[in-house]
């Protein structure tokens, strides 16, 4: 069975016919070829599939693609305009070794985006709560926490590295 | 990708959704946040013929002050329940329960109606609904009825919502003036379901006191502990409440997170802690 879906992804409008059985993560990867959204567990536990739906992070493996009709989505591809110019959060992850294999990274970066939007100057505890929906099997989280602390400083400093306040 | 074929419907009006529910009956599944339903479909555990999404029906997403009760639309997301001013003011224990559900992404999408209808035995909301004396509005194309929390949860993941019906609103009475309340959960790691959870409401002057415990039976159990607290909180009254919690959790199940005896022991601990915490809030 096919269902027509119209979505805005990373500010671009798409009109596609999807298999009704597709979850949103499948549609992003296979129909729109936005493979930055990863699928780890497919059951809502790991956060690798995190995307921003109407301004809020969600797990795209728990959303039926057809249900995203008419909605606005941001994926990891929508964060920076080019491959050479990274978003300050991405730059902070790179410079603080906030990733190893990179599988969890798109989800971690988008959860960081949400966290810093809600709370620009989080404590370490608040950071750990903010990324509790994202599992990482490589880093042991410490470098991710440091990346987020650095990202918070960069964002309050116009995207540049350096001390905040 | 879900393996089984199904028909997908996304009505924008409640009336339209109710007539679809009437037409499809048992073959249809309501889709709310999808945080439980979609993984179950992906795993092949649930294979509905038709999925009726309620995500495009905007008039089921509200929190309203209606005199003595707070009315909450079934499609209200956990994140809204956790941070809404009316809920924080009149039902602080409900906000506390919501803020601990899963993680940020789960709270952005999961709904209060979906969680209550799913009726997981250790879900965060049920003990709160029991002690607060909530009422549930259940609608269908043909009817509209109110069901008390104590009659809503009918068994393991079973509720009073029948085929063709939807849980549309939750009416939670505001706490009486001066009452103390608390909600506590025991969990292994951040983001996981409670193993055991407990909620309590104590009226000013210990006129009435209730505690409800989840994770210790097919659905949460409520105990009226007014008589134990007639002289306030003491070692003796806490011991009596602990014994009552142990007795009430005789149907506790065992799983990887804890066997029957562990859950019953935790029922003792959490009943006492939640009563102490609620008593400290009386003013
Ligand atoms: C990683 C993860 C962690 C979680 N942690 C917790 C936790 O700590 N505590 C907790 O309590 N929950 C937890 N949950 C469950 C979460 O709260 C779900 O949101 C909830 O169980 C189901 O709500 P939903 O809106 O997503 O419903 P759905 O998944 O869409 O639906 C669930 C069921 O209810 C039915 N249904 C939905 N809405 C209605 C309605 N209005 N009327 C009648 N039937 C309806 C559906 O047909 C389906 O059978 C977790 C989930 C995940 C994925
Ligand atoms: S793939 Fe969605 S949470 Fe793991
Ligand atoms: S970097 Fe490998 S899973 Fe996080």
PDB file of C-alpha atoms in Angstrom, chain B residues 9-278:
ATOM      1  CA  UNK B   9      -5.902   6.874   8.350  1.00  0.00           C
ATOM      2  CA  UNK B  10      -5.225  10.349   9.723  1.00  0.00           C
ATOM      3  CA  UNK B  11      -8.505  12.144  10.528  1.00  0.00           C
ATOM      4  CA  UNK B  12      -8.361  15.797  11.587  1.00  0.00           C
ATOM      5  CA  UNK B  13     -11.609  15.879  13.561  1.00  0.00           C
ATOM      6  CA  UNK B  14     -12.598  13.783  16.577  1.00  0.00           C
ATOM      7  CA  UNK B  15     -16.056  13.033  15.118  1.00  0.00           C
ATOM      8  CA  UNK B  16     -14.435  11.663  11.966  1.00  0.00           C
ATOM      9  CA  UNK B  17     -12.061   9.527  14.051  1.00  0.00           C
ATOM     10  CA  UNK B  18     -14.956   8.143  16.110  1.00  0.00           C
ATOM     11  CA  UNK B  19     -16.867   7.085  13.021  1.00  0.00           C
ATOM     12  CA  UNK B  20     -13.725   5.374  11.662  1.00  0.00           C
ATOM     13  CA  UNK B  21     -13.340   3.585  14.994  1.00  0.00           C
ATOM     14  CA  UNK B  22     -16.943   2.472  14.831  1.00  0.00           C
ATOM     15  CA  UNK B  23     -16.485   1.182  11.297  1.00  0.00           C
ATOM     16  CA  UNK B  24     -13.249  -0.745  11.948  1.00  0.00           C
ATOM     17  CA  UNK B  25     -13.869  -1.853  15.554  1.00  0.00           C
ATOM     18  CA  UNK B  26     -11.379  -4.429  16.794  1.00  0.00           C
ATOM     19  CA  UNK B  27      -9.389  -4.350  13.543  1.00  0.00           C
ATOM     20  CA  UNK B  28      -8.245  -0.782  14.184  1.00  0.00           C
ATOM     21  CA  UNK B  29      -5.537   0.518  16.498  1.00  0.00           C
ATOM     22  CA  UNK B  30      -5.401   4.086  17.682  1.00  0.00           C
ATOM     23  CA  UNK B  31      -2.012   5.695  17.084  1.00  0.00           C
ATOM     24  CA  UNK B  32      -1.104   8.356  19.649  1.00  0.00           C
ATOM     25  CA  UNK B  33       2.590   9.087  20.313  1.00  0.00           C
ATOM     26  CA  UNK B  34       3.491   5.708  18.857  1.00  0.00           C
ATOM     27  CA  UNK B  35       6.235   5.259  21.435  1.00  0.00           C
ATOM     28  CA  UNK B  36       4.807   1.885  22.417  1.00  0.00           C
ATOM     29  CA  UNK B  37       2.657   0.966  19.412  1.00  0.00           C
ATOM     30  CA  UNK B  38       5.164   1.562  16.595  1.00  0.00           C
ATOM     31  CA  UNK B  39       7.997  -0.521  18.144  1.00  0.00           C
ATOM     32  CA  UNK B  40       5.457  -3.296  18.811  1.00  0.00           C
ATOM     33  CA  UNK B  41       4.389  -3.183  15.156  1.00  0.00           C
ATOM     34  CA  UNK B  42       8.024  -3.167  14.008  1.00  0.00           C
ATOM     35  CA  UNK B  43       8.657  -6.245  16.158  1.00  0.00           C
ATOM     36  CA  UNK B  44       5.510  -7.884  14.784  1.00  0.00           C
ATOM     37  CA  UNK B  45       3.939  -8.145  18.239  1.00  0.00           C
ATOM     38  CA  UNK B  46       0.870  -6.149  17.168  1.00  0.00           C
ATOM     39  CA  UNK B  47      -0.546  -6.437  13.633  1.00  0.00           C
ATOM     40  CA  UNK B  48      -3.494  -4.095  13.214  1.00  0.00           C
ATOM     41  CA  UNK B  49      -5.383  -4.057   9.898  1.00  0.00           C
ATOM     42  CA  UNK B  50      -5.952  -0.318  10.222  1.00  0.00           C
ATOM     43  CA  UNK B  51      -4.044   2.355  12.100  1.00  0.00           C
ATOM     44  CA  UNK B  52      -5.963   5.514  12.970  1.00  0.00           C
ATOM     45  CA  UNK B  53      -3.597   8.351  13.842  1.00  0.00           C
ATOM     46  CA  UNK B  54      -4.846  10.908  16.357  1.00  0.00           C
ATOM     47  CA  UNK B  55      -1.817  13.133  15.771  1.00  0.00           C
ATOM     48  CA  UNK B  56      -3.653  15.450  13.389  1.00  0.00           C
ATOM     49  CA  UNK B  57      -6.623  16.025  15.715  1.00  0.00           C
ATOM     50  CA  UNK B  58      -5.604  19.231  17.448  1.00  0.00           C
ATOM     51  CA  UNK B  59      -8.601  19.511  19.775  1.00  0.00           C
ATOM     52  CA  UNK B  60      -7.428  16.634  22.003  1.00  0.00           C
ATOM     53  CA  UNK B  61      -4.284  18.490  23.008  1.00  0.00           C
ATOM     54  CA  UNK B  62      -5.096  20.807  25.943  1.00  0.00           C
ATOM     55  CA  UNK B  63      -4.723  21.486  29.642  1.00  0.00           C
ATOM     56  CA  UNK B  64      -7.694  23.433  31.049  1.00  0.00           C
ATOM     57  CA  UNK B  65      -8.588  24.785  34.469  1.00  0.00           C
ATOM     58  CA  UNK B  66     -12.210  23.650  34.994  1.00  0.00           C
ATOM     59  CA  UNK B  67     -12.979  24.800  38.548  1.00  0.00           C
ATOM     60  CA  UNK B  68     -12.250  21.824  40.783  1.00  0.00           C
ATOM     61  CA  UNK B  69     -10.535  19.710  38.151  1.00  0.00           C
ATOM     62  CA  UNK B  70      -7.756  20.043  35.633  1.00  0.00           C
ATOM     63  CA  UNK B  71      -8.914  18.664  32.274  1.00  0.00           C
ATOM     64  CA  UNK B  72      -6.152  17.157  30.185  1.00  0.00           C
ATOM     65  CA  UNK B  73      -6.693  16.137  26.548  1.00  0.00           C
ATOM     66  CA  UNK B  74      -5.576  12.583  25.782  1.00  0.00           C
ATOM     67  CA  UNK B  75      -3.143  13.755  23.071  1.00  0.00           C
ATOM     68  CA  UNK B  76      -1.253  16.045  25.443  1.00  0.00           C
ATOM     69  CA  UNK B  77       2.430  15.090  25.290  1.00  0.00           C
ATOM     70  CA  UNK B  78       4.352  14.030  28.413  1.00  0.00           C
ATOM     71  CA  UNK B  79       6.603  17.089  28.035  1.00  0.00           C
ATOM     72  CA  UNK B  80       3.596  19.426  28.289  1.00  0.00           C
ATOM     73  CA  UNK B  81       2.242  17.562  31.327  1.00  0.00           C
ATOM     74  CA  UNK B  82       5.678  17.901  32.932  1.00  0.00           C
ATOM     75  CA  UNK B  83       6.002  21.652  32.413  1.00  0.00           C
ATOM     76  CA  UNK B  84       2.475  23.077  32.329  1.00  0.00           C
ATOM     77  CA  UNK B  85       1.932  25.806  34.948  1.00  0.00           C
ATOM     78  CA  UNK B  86      -1.582  24.605  35.879  1.00  0.00           C
ATOM     79  CA  UNK B  87      -0.329  21.091  36.505  1.00  0.00           C
ATOM     80  CA  UNK B  88       2.726  22.239  38.436  1.00  0.00           C
ATOM     81  CA  UNK B  89       0.518  24.427  40.620  1.00  0.00           C
ATOM     82  CA  UNK B  90      -2.452  22.119  41.293  1.00  0.00           C
ATOM     83  CA  UNK B  91      -1.004  18.638  40.750  1.00  0.00           C
ATOM     84  CA  UNK B  92       2.741  18.819  41.400  1.00  0.00           C
ATOM     85  CA  UNK B  93       2.971  15.027  41.754  1.00  0.00           C
ATOM     86  CA  UNK B  94       1.652  14.608  38.192  1.00  0.00           C
ATOM     87  CA  UNK B  95       4.303  16.966  36.812  1.00  0.00           C
ATOM     88  CA  UNK B  96       6.962  15.022  38.740  1.00  0.00           C
ATOM     89  CA  UNK B  97       5.703  11.728  37.299  1.00  0.00           C
ATOM     90  CA  UNK B  98       5.726  13.082  33.738  1.00  0.00           C
ATOM     91  CA  UNK B  99       9.205  14.592  33.934  1.00  0.00           C
ATOM     92  CA  UNK B 100      10.704  11.183  34.730  1.00  0.00           C
ATOM     93  CA  UNK B 101       9.168   9.301  31.807  1.00  0.00           C
ATOM     94  CA  UNK B 102      11.762   7.839  29.457  1.00  0.00           C
ATOM     95  CA  UNK B 103      13.892  10.573  27.960  1.00  0.00           C
ATOM     96  CA  UNK B 104      13.545  13.934  26.232  1.00  0.00           C
ATOM     97  CA  UNK B 105      12.538  12.460  22.864  1.00  0.00           C
ATOM     98  CA  UNK B 106      10.003  10.057  24.421  1.00  0.00           C
ATOM     99  CA  UNK B 107       8.445  12.931  26.369  1.00  0.00           C
ATOM    100  CA  UNK B 108       8.195  15.101  23.250  1.00  0.00           C
ATOM    101  CA  UNK B 109       6.100  12.515  21.427  1.00  0.00           C
ATOM    102  CA  UNK B 110       4.455  10.166  23.956  1.00  0.00           C
ATOM    103  CA  UNK B 111       1.013  11.170  25.220  1.00  0.00           C
ATOM    104  CA  UNK B 112      -0.745  10.918  28.557  1.00  0.00           C
ATOM    105  CA  UNK B 113      -3.731   9.197  26.912  1.00  0.00           C
ATOM    106  CA  UNK B 114      -1.517   6.684  25.115  1.00  0.00           C
ATOM    107  CA  UNK B 115       0.338   5.801  28.280  1.00  0.00           C
ATOM    108  CA  UNK B 116      -2.856   5.351  30.308  1.00  0.00           C
ATOM    109  CA  UNK B 117      -4.520   3.296  27.551  1.00  0.00           C
ATOM    110  CA  UNK B 118      -1.397   1.160  27.171  1.00  0.00           C
ATOM    111  CA  UNK B 119      -1.603   0.474  30.944  1.00  0.00           C
ATOM    112  CA  UNK B 120       1.871  -0.883  31.510  1.00  0.00           C
ATOM    113  CA  UNK B 121       1.936  -2.230  35.110  1.00  0.00           C
ATOM    114  CA  UNK B 122       4.918  -0.035  36.020  1.00  0.00           C
ATOM    115  CA  UNK B 123       4.056   3.086  33.998  1.00  0.00           C
ATOM    116  CA  UNK B 124       4.562   6.413  35.735  1.00  0.00           C
ATOM    117  CA  UNK B 125       1.032   7.823  35.603  1.00  0.00           C
ATOM    118  CA  UNK B 126      -1.316   5.167  37.092  1.00  0.00           C
ATOM    119  CA  UNK B 127      -0.403   5.535  40.806  1.00  0.00           C
ATOM    120  CA  UNK B 128      -0.853   9.307  40.473  1.00  0.00           C
ATOM    121  CA  UNK B 129      -4.271   8.877  38.832  1.00  0.00           C
ATOM    122  CA  UNK B 130      -5.380   6.569  41.652  1.00  0.00           C
ATOM    123  CA  UNK B 131      -4.367   8.777  44.577  1.00  0.00           C
ATOM    124  CA  UNK B 132      -5.627  11.936  42.884  1.00  0.00           C
ATOM    125  CA  UNK B 133      -9.015  10.323  42.168  1.00  0.00           C
ATOM    126  CA  UNK B 134      -8.906  11.007  38.425  1.00  0.00           C
ATOM    127  CA  UNK B 135     -11.798  10.316  36.057  1.00  0.00           C
ATOM    128  CA  UNK B 136     -11.420   9.222  32.465  1.00  0.00           C
ATOM    129  CA  UNK B 137     -13.658  10.349  29.627  1.00  0.00           C
ATOM    130  CA  UNK B 138     -14.259   7.557  27.134  1.00  0.00           C
ATOM    131  CA  UNK B 139     -15.984   8.419  23.865  1.00  0.00           C
ATOM    132  CA  UNK B 140     -17.298   6.484  20.893  1.00  0.00           C
ATOM    133  CA  UNK B 141     -19.573   7.277  17.956  1.00  0.00           C
ATOM    134  CA  UNK B 142     -22.492   6.199  20.146  1.00  0.00           C
ATOM    135  CA  UNK B 143     -21.566   7.156  23.676  1.00  0.00           C
ATOM    136  CA  UNK B 144     -19.687   9.346  26.093  1.00  0.00           C
ATOM    137  CA  UNK B 145     -18.980   8.131  29.626  1.00  0.00           C
ATOM    138  CA  UNK B 146     -16.795   8.857  32.630  1.00  0.00           C
ATOM    139  CA  UNK B 147     -14.895   6.086  34.397  1.00  0.00           C
ATOM    140  CA  UNK B 148     -13.116   6.363  37.756  1.00  0.00           C
ATOM    141  CA  UNK B 149      -9.389   5.607  37.823  1.00  0.00           C
ATOM    142  CA  UNK B 150      -9.990   2.659  40.159  1.00  0.00           C
ATOM    143  CA  UNK B 151     -12.281   1.085  37.532  1.00  0.00           C
ATOM    144  CA  UNK B 152     -10.252   2.117  34.490  1.00  0.00           C
ATOM    145  CA  UNK B 153      -7.319  -0.269  34.962  1.00  0.00           C
ATOM    146  CA  UNK B 154      -8.879  -3.710  34.632  1.00  0.00           C
ATOM    147  CA  UNK B 155      -5.829  -5.975  34.394  1.00  0.00           C
ATOM    148  CA  UNK B 156      -2.387  -6.444  32.849  1.00  0.00           C
ATOM    149  CA  UNK B 157      -2.317  -3.855  30.028  1.00  0.00           C
ATOM    150  CA  UNK B 158      -6.121  -3.900  30.061  1.00  0.00           C
ATOM    151  CA  UNK B 159      -8.428  -0.934  30.526  1.00  0.00           C
ATOM    152  CA  UNK B 160     -12.106  -0.055  30.406  1.00  0.00           C
ATOM    153  CA  UNK B 161     -11.648   1.324  26.853  1.00  0.00           C
ATOM    154  CA  UNK B 162     -13.500  -1.061  24.522  1.00  0.00           C
ATOM    155  CA  UNK B 163     -13.482  -1.602  20.742  1.00  0.00           C
ATOM    156  CA  UNK B 164     -14.659   1.504  18.914  1.00  0.00           C
ATOM    157  CA  UNK B 165     -13.892   3.695  21.927  1.00  0.00           C
ATOM    158  CA  UNK B 166     -11.194   6.232  22.702  1.00  0.00           C
ATOM    159  CA  UNK B 167      -9.901   7.730  25.912  1.00  0.00           C
ATOM    160  CA  UNK B 168     -10.420  11.412  25.093  1.00  0.00           C
ATOM    161  CA  UNK B 169      -9.817  13.323  28.333  1.00  0.00           C
ATOM    162  CA  UNK B 170      -8.453  12.879  31.804  1.00  0.00           C
ATOM    163  CA  UNK B 171     -10.072  14.906  34.597  1.00  0.00           C
ATOM    164  CA  UNK B 172      -7.841  15.196  37.626  1.00  0.00           C
ATOM    165  CA  UNK B 173      -9.247  16.907  40.742  1.00  0.00           C
ATOM    166  CA  UNK B 174      -7.020  19.680  42.047  1.00  0.00           C
ATOM    167  CA  UNK B 175      -5.372  18.725  45.330  1.00  0.00           C
ATOM    168  CA  UNK B 176      -7.367  20.018  48.333  1.00  0.00           C
ATOM    169  CA  UNK B 177      -5.973  23.226  49.855  1.00  0.00           C
ATOM    170  CA  UNK B 178      -2.963  22.539  52.049  1.00  0.00           C
ATOM    171  CA  UNK B 179      -2.707  18.876  51.048  1.00  0.00           C
ATOM    172  CA  UNK B 180       0.709  17.256  50.718  1.00  0.00           C
ATOM    173  CA  UNK B 181       1.582  15.034  47.785  1.00  0.00           C
ATOM    174  CA  UNK B 182       4.570  13.194  46.368  1.00  0.00           C
ATOM    175  CA  UNK B 183       5.632  10.831  43.593  1.00  0.00           C
ATOM    176  CA  UNK B 184       8.713   8.596  43.681  1.00  0.00           C
ATOM    177  CA  UNK B 185      10.134   5.980  41.332  1.00  0.00           C
ATOM    178  CA  UNK B 186      12.810   3.294  41.627  1.00  0.00           C
ATOM    179  CA  UNK B 187      14.689   2.734  38.370  1.00  0.00           C
ATOM    180  CA  UNK B 188      17.996   1.222  37.324  1.00  0.00           C
ATOM    181  CA  UNK B 189      19.214   3.862  34.897  1.00  0.00           C
ATOM    182  CA  UNK B 190      18.026   7.225  33.678  1.00  0.00           C
ATOM    183  CA  UNK B 191      15.394   6.738  30.976  1.00  0.00           C
ATOM    184  CA  UNK B 192      14.195   3.322  32.051  1.00  0.00           C
ATOM    185  CA  UNK B 193      10.729   2.334  33.264  1.00  0.00           C
ATOM    186  CA  UNK B 194      10.213   2.303  37.024  1.00  0.00           C
ATOM    187  CA  UNK B 195      10.726  -1.049  38.754  1.00  0.00           C
ATOM    188  CA  UNK B 196       8.421   0.128  41.528  1.00  0.00           C
ATOM    189  CA  UNK B 197       6.784   3.552  41.816  1.00  0.00           C
ATOM    190  CA  UNK B 198       4.558   5.208  44.384  1.00  0.00           C
ATOM    191  CA  UNK B 199       2.322   8.253  44.770  1.00  0.00           C
ATOM    192  CA  UNK B 200       0.645   9.692  47.840  1.00  0.00           C
ATOM    193  CA  UNK B 201      -1.818  12.432  48.759  1.00  0.00           C
ATOM    194  CA  UNK B 202      -2.370  13.425  52.396  1.00  0.00           C
ATOM    195  CA  UNK B 203      -5.010  15.991  53.325  1.00  0.00           C
ATOM    196  CA  UNK B 204      -4.174  18.749  55.768  1.00  0.00           C
ATOM    197  CA  UNK B 205      -4.662  17.601  59.379  1.00  0.00           C
ATOM    198  CA  UNK B 206      -4.347  13.965  58.167  1.00  0.00           C
ATOM    199  CA  UNK B 207      -8.084  13.940  57.374  1.00  0.00           C
ATOM    200  CA  UNK B 208      -7.421  11.428  54.631  1.00  0.00           C
ATOM    201  CA  UNK B 209      -4.348   9.717  53.235  1.00  0.00           C
ATOM    202  CA  UNK B 210      -3.877   7.487  50.211  1.00  0.00           C
ATOM    203  CA  UNK B 211      -0.879   5.771  48.732  1.00  0.00           C
ATOM    204  CA  UNK B 212      -0.719   3.869  45.421  1.00  0.00           C
ATOM    205  CA  UNK B 213       2.081   1.607  44.274  1.00  0.00           C
ATOM    206  CA  UNK B 214       2.935   0.458  40.743  1.00  0.00           C
ATOM    207  CA  UNK B 215       5.106  -2.409  39.510  1.00  0.00           C
ATOM    208  CA  UNK B 216       3.789  -4.807  42.137  1.00  0.00           C
ATOM    209  CA  UNK B 217       0.847  -6.392  40.336  1.00  0.00           C
ATOM    210  CA  UNK B 218      -1.090  -6.439  37.080  1.00  0.00           C
ATOM    211  CA  UNK B 219      -1.930  -2.800  37.657  1.00  0.00           C
ATOM    212  CA  UNK B 220      -1.130  -0.254  40.354  1.00  0.00           C
ATOM    213  CA  UNK B 221      -2.690  -0.874  43.777  1.00  0.00           C
ATOM    214  CA  UNK B 222      -4.142   1.794  46.049  1.00  0.00           C
ATOM    215  CA  UNK B 223      -4.250   1.676  49.838  1.00  0.00           C
ATOM    216  CA  UNK B 224      -6.269   3.990  52.052  1.00  0.00           C
ATOM    217  CA  UNK B 225      -3.900   4.665  54.942  1.00  0.00           C
ATOM    218  CA  UNK B 226      -6.011   7.286  56.727  1.00  0.00           C
ATOM    219  CA  UNK B 227      -6.452   5.152  59.824  1.00  0.00           C
ATOM    220  CA  UNK B 228      -2.711   4.554  60.181  1.00  0.00           C
ATOM    221  CA  UNK B 229      -1.992   8.282  60.069  1.00  0.00           C
ATOM    222  CA  UNK B 230      -4.711   9.496  62.426  1.00  0.00           C
ATOM    223  CA  UNK B 231      -1.973  10.616  64.854  1.00  0.00           C
ATOM    224  CA  UNK B 232       0.432  11.785  62.141  1.00  0.00           C
ATOM    225  CA  UNK B 233       3.633  10.208  60.874  1.00  0.00           C
ATOM    226  CA  UNK B 234       5.517   8.085  63.409  1.00  0.00           C
ATOM    227  CA  UNK B 235       7.710   4.982  63.335  1.00  0.00           C
ATOM    228  CA  UNK B 236       4.663   2.998  64.332  1.00  0.00           C
ATOM    229  CA  UNK B 237       2.408   4.409  61.601  1.00  0.00           C
ATOM    230  CA  UNK B 238       5.115   3.902  58.972  1.00  0.00           C
ATOM    231  CA  UNK B 239       5.506   0.289  60.056  1.00  0.00           C
ATOM    232  CA  UNK B 240       1.758  -0.250  59.634  1.00  0.00           C
ATOM    233  CA  UNK B 241       1.850   1.367  56.171  1.00  0.00           C
ATOM    234  CA  UNK B 242       4.842  -0.764  55.209  1.00  0.00           C
ATOM    235  CA  UNK B 243       2.947  -3.921  56.210  1.00  0.00           C
ATOM    236  CA  UNK B 244      -0.136  -2.758  54.290  1.00  0.00           C
ATOM    237  CA  UNK B 245       2.035  -2.167  51.172  1.00  0.00           C
ATOM    238  CA  UNK B 246       3.506  -5.648  51.487  1.00  0.00           C
ATOM    239  CA  UNK B 247       0.047  -7.210  51.809  1.00  0.00           C
ATOM    240  CA  UNK B 248      -1.304  -5.231  48.844  1.00  0.00           C
ATOM    241  CA  UNK B 249       1.511  -6.399  46.554  1.00  0.00           C
ATOM    242  CA  UNK B 250       0.843 -10.127  46.802  1.00  0.00           C
ATOM    243  CA  UNK B 251       0.368 -10.328  43.004  1.00  0.00           C
ATOM    244  CA  UNK B 252       3.806  -8.829  42.270  1.00  0.00           C
ATOM    245  CA  UNK B 253       5.429 -10.299  39.165  1.00  0.00           C
ATOM    246  CA  UNK B 254       9.112 -11.021  38.700  1.00  0.00           C
ATOM    247  CA  UNK B 255      11.280 -10.046  35.758  1.00  0.00           C
ATOM    248  CA  UNK B 256      14.904  -9.156  34.994  1.00  0.00           C
ATOM    249  CA  UNK B 257      14.593  -5.989  37.089  1.00  0.00           C
ATOM    250  CA  UNK B 258      13.472  -7.714  40.240  1.00  0.00           C
ATOM    251  CA  UNK B 259      11.757 -10.826  41.494  1.00  0.00           C
ATOM    252  CA  UNK B 260       8.511 -10.936  43.433  1.00  0.00           C
ATOM    253  CA  UNK B 261      10.069 -10.629  46.890  1.00  0.00           C
ATOM    254  CA  UNK B 262      12.300  -7.745  45.828  1.00  0.00           C
ATOM    255  CA  UNK B 263       9.317  -5.837  44.465  1.00  0.00           C
ATOM    256  CA  UNK B 264       7.319  -6.486  47.631  1.00  0.00           C
ATOM    257  CA  UNK B 265      10.250  -5.312  49.755  1.00  0.00           C
ATOM    258  CA  UNK B 266      10.506  -2.184  47.602  1.00  0.00           C
ATOM    259  CA  UNK B 267       6.756  -1.647  47.981  1.00  0.00           C
ATOM    260  CA  UNK B 268       7.421  -1.381  51.733  1.00  0.00           C
ATOM    261  CA  UNK B 269      10.297   1.053  51.246  1.00  0.00           C
ATOM    262  CA  UNK B 270       8.583   3.279  48.673  1.00  0.00           C
ATOM    263  CA  UNK B 271       5.258   3.407  50.520  1.00  0.00           C
ATOM    264  CA  UNK B 272       7.056   4.754  53.584  1.00  0.00           C
ATOM    265  CA  UNK B 273       9.240   7.174  51.644  1.00  0.00           C
ATOM    266  CA  UNK B 274       6.379   8.600  49.610  1.00  0.00           C
ATOM    267  CA  UNK B 275       4.241   9.096  52.731  1.00  0.00           C
ATOM    268  CA  UNK B 276       7.094  10.906  54.484  1.00  0.00           C
ATOM    269  CA  UNK B 277       7.678  13.062  51.411  1.00  0.00           C
ATOM    270  CA  UNK B 278       3.970  13.897  51.050  1.00  0.00           C
TER     271      UNK B 278
END
